[in-house]
mmCIF file of C-alpha atoms in Angstrom:
data_model
loop_
_atom_site.group_PDB
_atom_site.id
_atom_site.type_symbol
_atom_site.label_atom_id
_atom_site.label_comp_id
_atom_site.label_asym_id
_atom_site.label_seq_id
_atom_site.Cartn_x
_atom_site.Cartn_y
_atom_site.Cartn_z
ATOM 1 C CA MET A 1 -0.233 -0.093 0.077
ATOM 2 C CA GLU A 2 0.569 3.476 -0.440
ATOM 3 C CA LYS A 3 2.103 5.781 2.300
ATOM 4 C CA ILE A 4 2.171 8.799 2.014
ATOM 5 C CA TYR A 5 4.747 11.877 3.571
ATOM 6 C CA LEU A 6 4.572 15.366 4.482
ATOM 7 C CA LEU A 7 7.997 16.597 5.401
ATOM 8 C CA LEU A 8 7.446 19.997 7.393
ATOM 9 C CA LEU A 9 9.936 22.197 8.072
ATOM 10 C CA LEU A 10 8.841 23.473 11.700
ATOM 11 C CA PHE A 11 12.175 26.165 12.806
ATOM 12 C CA LEU A 12 14.035 27.104 9.701
ATOM 13 C CA PRO A 13 13.928 30.871 10.154
ATOM 14 C CA THR A 14 16.096 31.168 7.418
ATOM 15 C CA LEU A 15 14.047 30.113 4.402
ATOM 16 C CA ILE A 16 12.163 33.721 3.213
ATOM 17 C CA PHE A 17 8.578 32.430 3.545
ATOM 18 C CA CYS A 18 9.463 32.127 7.706
ATOM 19 C CA GLN A 19 10.240 35.457 7.936
ATOM 20 C CA ASP A 20 8.379 38.089 10.363
ATOM 21 C CA TYR A 21 7.307 40.871 8.042
ATOM 22 C CA LYS A 22 4.139 42.021 10.034
ATOM 23 C CA GLU A 23 5.937 45.266 11.103
ATOM 24 C CA ILE A 24 5.786 45.847 6.620
ATOM 25 C CA ASP A 25 2.626 44.920 6.059
ATOM 26 C CA ALA A 26 1.113 46.890 9.234
ATOM 27 C CA PHE A 27 2.635 49.916 7.723
ATOM 28 C CA ALA A 28 1.881 49.187 4.173
ATOM 29 C CA ARG A 29 -1.629 49.437 5.577
ATOM 30 C CA SER A 30 -1.576 52.452 7.123
ATOM 31 C CA VAL A 31 -0.659 54.343 3.445
ATOM 32 C CA LYS A 32 -3.638 55.960 2.060
ATOM 33 C CA TYR A 33 -4.634 54.365 -0.954
ATOM 34 C CA THR A 34 -4.721 56.575 -4.070
ATOM 35 C CA ARG A 35 -4.905 55.611 -7.632
ATOM 36 C CA ASP A 36 -1.378 58.023 -8.150
ATOM 37 C CA TYR A 37 0.464 54.049 -7.798
ATOM 38 C CA LYS A 38 4.257 56.782 -8.689
ATOM 39 C CA GLU A 39 3.171 58.583 -5.733
ATOM 40 C CA ALA A 40 2.382 55.425 -3.181
ATOM 41 C CA ALA A 41 5.686 53.244 -4.536
ATOM 42 C CA ILE A 42 7.733 56.263 -3.098
ATOM 43 C CA LYS A 43 5.453 56.517 0.316
ATOM 44 C CA LEU A 44 5.773 52.846 0.826
ATOM 45 C CA ALA A 45 9.481 52.478 0.135
ATOM 46 C CA LYS A 46 11.295 55.988 1.685
ATOM 47 C CA PRO A 47 11.301 54.295 5.461
ATOM 48 C CA TYR A 48 13.358 51.203 4.239
ATOM 49 C CA GLN A 49 16.777 51.028 3.093
ATOM 50 C CA THR A 50 16.468 47.576 1.848
ATOM 51 C CA GLU A 51 15.542 46.098 -1.676
ATOM 52 C CA LYS A 52 12.822 43.746 -0.416
ATOM 53 C CA GLU A 53 12.279 46.260 2.574
ATOM 54 C CA LYS A 54 10.374 47.867 -0.177
ATOM 55 C CA ALA A 55 9.658 45.312 -2.285
ATOM 56 C CA ARG A 56 7.114 44.305 0.755
ATOM 57 C CA ALA A 57 5.849 47.235 1.544
ATOM 58 C CA ILE A 58 4.663 47.885 -2.075
ATOM 59 C CA TYR A 59 4.147 44.136 -2.339
ATOM 60 C CA SER A 60 1.266 43.632 0.728
ATOM 61 C CA TRP A 61 -0.121 47.312 -0.319
ATOM 62 C CA ILE A 62 -1.045 45.858 -3.384
ATOM 63 C CA SER A 63 -2.174 42.698 -2.010
ATOM 64 C CA THR A 64 -3.987 45.060 0.399
ATOM 65 C CA ASN A 65 -5.985 46.579 -1.627
ATOM 66 C CA ILE A 66 -6.337 44.928 -5.080
ATOM 67 C CA ARG A 67 -8.884 43.097 -4.855
ATOM 68 C CA TYR A 68 -9.402 39.214 -7.514
ATOM 69 C CA ASP A 69 -12.434 40.223 -10.776
ATOM 70 C CA GLU A 70 -13.519 37.636 -11.078
ATOM 71 C CA LYS A 71 -16.197 38.424 -14.136
ATOM 72 C CA GLN A 72 -13.163 39.778 -14.943
ATOM 73 C CA GLN A 73 -11.382 36.080 -15.213
ATOM 74 C CA GLN A 74 -14.486 34.300 -16.594
ATOM 75 C CA ALA A 75 -14.666 37.811 -19.833
ATOM 76 C CA ASN A 76 -10.922 36.476 -20.242
ATOM 77 C CA GLN A 77 -11.477 32.524 -20.660
ATOM 78 C CA LYS A 78 -14.252 33.182 -23.166
ATOM 79 C CA ASN A 79 -12.291 36.000 -24.900
ATOM 80 C CA PRO A 80 -9.000 34.567 -24.499
ATOM 81 C CA THR A 81 -6.663 37.264 -26.888
ATOM 82 C CA TYR A 82 -6.121 40.077 -27.923
ATOM 83 C CA ARG A 83 -4.353 41.696 -30.808
ATOM 84 C CA ILE A 84 -3.607 45.254 -30.920
ATOM 85 C CA GLY A 85 -3.336 46.142 -34.970
ATOM 86 C CA HIS A 86 0.771 48.284 -35.478
ATOM 87 C CA SER A 87 2.777 48.965 -38.458
ATOM 88 C CA SER A 88 6.570 48.356 -36.942
ATOM 89 C CA GLU A 89 7.938 46.945 -34.311
ATOM 90 C CA ALA A 90 8.011 49.982 -32.856
ATOM 91 C CA ASP A 91 4.268 50.806 -33.150
ATOM 92 C CA LEU A 92 3.843 47.618 -31.509
ATOM 93 C CA GLN A 93 5.692 48.126 -28.484
ATOM 94 C CA GLN A 94 4.005 52.109 -27.970
ATOM 95 C CA LYS A 95 0.581 50.874 -28.213
ATOM 96 C CA ARG A 96 1.499 47.418 -25.756
ATOM 97 C CA GLN A 97 2.939 50.405 -23.164
ATOM 98 C CA GLU A 98 -0.231 52.569 -23.798
ATOM 99 C CA TYR A 99 -2.636 48.813 -23.356
ATOM 100 C CA ILE A 100 -0.625 47.855 -20.162
ATOM 101 C CA GLN A 101 -1.086 51.660 -18.766
ATOM 102 C CA GLU A 102 -4.516 51.348 -19.587
ATOM 103 C CA LYS A 103 -4.781 48.474 -17.017
ATOM 104 C CA ILE A 104 -2.566 49.753 -14.919
ATOM 105 C CA GLU A 105 -5.104 52.679 -14.345
ATOM 106 C CA HIS A 106 -7.796 50.721 -14.836
ATOM 107 C CA THR A 107 -7.680 48.058 -11.916
ATOM 108 C CA LEU A 108 -6.744 51.528 -9.846
ATOM 109 C CA LYS A 109 -10.005 52.363 -10.206
ATOM 110 C CA LYS A 110 -11.521 49.642 -9.877
ATOM 111 C CA LYS A 111 -9.600 47.918 -7.577
ATOM 112 C CA LYS A 112 -9.954 44.901 -8.692
ATOM 113 C CA GLY A 113 -8.079 42.890 -11.532
ATOM 114 C CA VAL A 114 -6.793 40.028 -12.491
ATOM 115 C CA CYS A 115 -3.279 38.054 -12.275
ATOM 116 C CA GLN A 116 -1.997 40.414 -16.332
ATOM 117 C CA ASP A 117 -3.592 43.424 -13.797
ATOM 118 C CA TYR A 118 -1.232 42.363 -10.576
ATOM 119 C CA SER A 119 1.527 42.005 -12.207
ATOM 120 C CA TRP A 120 1.389 44.735 -14.107
ATOM 121 C CA LEU A 121 0.710 47.452 -11.482
ATOM 122 C CA PHE A 122 3.962 45.547 -9.216
ATOM 123 C CA GLN A 123 6.422 45.487 -12.040
ATOM 124 C CA ALA A 124 5.218 49.367 -12.844
ATOM 125 C CA MET A 125 5.641 50.461 -8.987
ATOM 126 C CA LEU A 126 9.091 48.358 -8.255
ATOM 127 C CA THR A 127 10.156 50.726 -11.599
ATOM 128 C CA GLU A 128 9.731 53.776 -10.745
ATOM 129 C CA ILE A 129 11.221 52.718 -7.198
ATOM 130 C CA GLY A 130 13.826 51.745 -9.946
ATOM 131 C CA ILE A 131 13.740 47.876 -8.942
ATOM 132 C CA GLU A 132 14.151 46.282 -11.690
ATOM 133 C CA CYS A 133 11.255 43.963 -12.738
ATOM 134 C CA GLU A 134 9.987 41.343 -15.112
ATOM 135 C CA PHE A 135 6.436 40.431 -16.610
ATOM 136 C CA VAL A 136 6.292 36.631 -16.786
ATOM 137 C CA SER A 137 3.689 34.656 -18.198
ATOM 138 C CA GLY A 138 3.052 31.140 -17.688
ATOM 139 C CA TYR A 139 0.828 28.210 -16.424
ATOM 140 C CA SER A 140 -0.162 27.633 -13.129
ATOM 141 C CA ARG A 141 -1.560 24.506 -11.815
ATOM 142 C CA THR A 142 -5.265 24.688 -9.083
ATOM 143 C CA SER A 143 -7.044 21.939 -9.278
ATOM 144 C CA PRO A 144 -5.563 18.347 -9.054
ATOM 145 C CA SER A 145 -6.988 16.677 -11.698
ATOM 146 C CA GLN A 146 -4.855 18.794 -13.664
ATOM 147 C CA MET A 147 -1.970 16.375 -12.518
ATOM 148 C CA GLY A 148 -0.555 14.127 -15.899
ATOM 149 C CA LYS A 149 -2.176 16.746 -18.559
ATOM 150 C CA ILE A 150 0.571 19.246 -20.474
ATOM 151 C CA PRO A 151 -0.859 22.562 -20.456
ATOM 152 C CA GLN A 152 -1.461 23.934 -24.224
ATOM 153 C CA ARG A 153 -2.312 28.045 -23.246
ATOM 154 C CA PRO A 154 -0.358 29.670 -20.961
ATOM 155 C CA GLY A 155 -3.177 31.315 -18.016
ATOM 156 C CA HIS A 156 -1.584 33.427 -15.308
ATOM 157 C CA ALA A 157 0.839 35.929 -14.944
ATOM 158 C CA TRP A 158 3.298 36.513 -11.956
ATOM 159 C CA ASN A 159 6.679 38.441 -11.390
ATOM 160 C CA ALA A 160 10.343 37.918 -11.533
ATOM 161 C CA ALA A 161 12.274 41.183 -9.837
ATOM 162 C CA LYS A 162 15.692 41.449 -9.245
ATOM 163 C CA ILE A 163 16.416 41.472 -5.206
ATOM 164 C CA ASP A 164 19.968 43.008 -3.246
ATOM 165 C CA GLY A 165 21.176 41.597 -6.973
ATOM 166 C CA GLU A 166 19.575 38.116 -7.663
ATOM 167 C CA TRP A 167 16.381 37.741 -9.374
ATOM 168 C CA ALA A 168 13.423 36.515 -6.872
ATOM 169 C CA LEU A 169 9.929 35.371 -7.551
ATOM 170 C CA PHE A 170 6.586 36.719 -6.482
ATOM 171 C CA ASP A 171 2.354 35.932 -7.428
ATOM 172 C CA LEU A 172 0.611 38.944 -6.662
ATOM 173 C CA THR A 173 -2.646 37.479 -7.648
ATOM 174 C CA TRP A 174 -1.899 34.138 -5.363
ATOM 175 C CA SER A 175 -1.443 36.232 -2.393
ATOM 176 C CA THR A 176 -5.062 38.154 -1.869
ATOM 177 C CA ASP A 177 -5.586 36.014 0.516
ATOM 178 C CA MET A 178 -2.043 35.726 2.674
ATOM 179 C CA SER A 179 -3.256 33.978 5.668
ATOM 180 C CA VAL A 180 -4.653 30.615 3.770
ATOM 181 C CA TYR A 181 -0.946 30.578 1.379
ATOM 182 C CA GLY A 182 1.389 30.988 3.743
ATOM 183 C CA GLY A 183 1.235 33.661 5.955
ATOM 184 C CA ASN A 184 3.993 35.170 3.492
ATOM 185 C CA GLY A 185 1.846 34.249 0.283
ATOM 186 C CA PHE A 186 3.928 34.105 -2.425
ATOM 187 C CA PHE A 187 6.331 36.364 -1.151
ATOM 188 C CA MET A 188 10.417 36.148 -2.633
ATOM 189 C CA MET A 189 9.260 32.435 -2.204
ATOM 190 C CA SER A 190 12.221 29.522 -2.939
ATOM 191 C CA PRO A 191 12.392 29.069 -7.115
ATOM 192 C CA GLU A 192 12.455 24.550 -6.210
ATOM 193 C CA ALA A 193 9.193 25.861 -4.389
ATOM 194 C CA PHE A 194 8.114 28.673 -6.732
ATOM 195 C CA TYR A 195 8.414 25.534 -9.772
ATOM 196 C CA LYS A 196 5.499 23.244 -7.493
ATOM 197 C CA SER A 197 2.923 25.270 -8.485
ATOM 198 C CA HIS A 198 4.180 27.910 -11.336
ATOM 199 C CA TYR A 199 5.640 27.461 -15.271
ATOM 200 C CA PRO A 200 6.789 30.084 -17.130
ATOM 201 C CA SER A 201 6.773 30.165 -21.406
ATOM 202 C CA ASN A 202 10.230 31.212 -20.791
ATOM 203 C CA ALA A 203 11.789 28.541 -19.081
ATOM 204 C CA GLU A 204 14.789 30.662 -18.282
ATOM 205 C CA TRP A 205 12.295 32.400 -15.007
ATOM 206 C CA LEU A 206 11.858 29.228 -13.536
ATOM 207 C CA LEU A 207 15.749 30.245 -11.922
ATOM 208 C CA ILE A 208 16.723 26.221 -12.063
ATOM 209 C CA GLU A 209 19.765 25.304 -13.557
ATOM 210 C CA PRO A 210 19.084 22.901 -15.177
ATOM 211 C CA ALA A 211 16.011 23.712 -16.253
ATOM 212 C CA PRO A 212 13.220 21.388 -16.303
ATOM 213 C CA SER A 213 10.759 20.384 -18.904
ATOM 214 C CA LEU A 214 6.563 21.140 -18.659
ATOM 215 C CA GLU A 215 6.539 18.247 -18.758
ATOM 216 C CA ASN A 216 8.125 16.457 -15.803
ATOM 217 C CA TRP A 217 6.199 19.605 -13.745
ATOM 218 C CA SER A 218 2.604 18.535 -15.618
ATOM 219 C CA ASN A 219 3.395 14.833 -14.258
ATOM 220 C CA GLN A 220 4.854 16.090 -10.310
ATOM 221 C CA MET A 221 2.397 15.634 -7.262
ATOM 222 C CA PHE A 222 -0.822 18.541 -6.678
ATOM 223 C CA TRP A 223 0.966 22.010 -5.225
ATOM 224 C CA TYR A 224 -2.002 23.838 -2.563
ATOM 225 C CA LYS A 225 -1.247 26.115 -2.230
ATOM 226 C CA SER A 226 -1.546 26.337 1.454
ATOM 227 C CA TYR A 227 -0.004 23.355 1.861
ATOM 228 C CA ASN A 228 2.867 26.589 2.386
ATOM 229 C CA ARG A 229 0.743 27.818 5.614
ATOM 230 C CA TYR A 230 2.142 24.547 7.832
ATOM 231 C CA LYS A 231 5.763 24.493 6.227
ATOM 232 C CA VAL A 232 5.208 21.245 3.702
ATOM 233 C CA GLU A 233 8.743 21.415 2.321
ATOM 234 C CA ASN A 234 8.714 18.206 -0.390
ATOM 235 C CA ILE A 235 5.716 15.382 -0.597
ATOM 236 C CA GLU A 236 7.821 11.545 -1.015
ATOM 237 C CA ILE A 237 5.742 8.421 -1.928
ATOM 238 C CA ASP A 238 7.114 4.820 -1.230
ATOM 239 C CA GLY A 239 5.071 2.519 -3.215
ATOM 240 C CA LYS A 240 6.308 -0.721 -1.185
#
């Protein structure tokens, strides 16, 4: 009979998701909401010295103030593509930036958004305070029924940011209820832990060498987000 072992990491203070960000989160919640994301980014970063602290304040502020837009998510499923007419590559990039800016402003006005909106807003706010940040699209798994099935189309978005000289991974969308997703949410989670539920369209953003294949990712055990709350590091199956 198969036995499943949950390996719990009870006391590992060096792991990023065990760090205590209570004071930063409390400050972020105290910063008055504004649709001027540039002003908000500067105000949120001002009290802190390290890029990690600044990123955390912005991350917490967005997670606190922006709710997930279920209706928009359903509409996107019905019409998953958006085409931008353009006459040249330069024209395409300009129109794409204009579209992203419109989406950011819409998100701030409605205080709601979907994964790409969270990711674009986080990228814009980090960029405003001089932190390099990338928008990452890719695949995620939300149900055990997805195990063993290679996804055909990217359906999620998150961020990679260069924090104090090192690239780190963030998922704002899955952190809107950080009490469920592990206290600190998907904030600078290790690439190995992030990989359990995310796979980028560009494998470079796995931040893992050598990069596992999409097929290998699809065939791994399903990883519930709430495992992070209980410090589960791995699941082993003994088939003996």
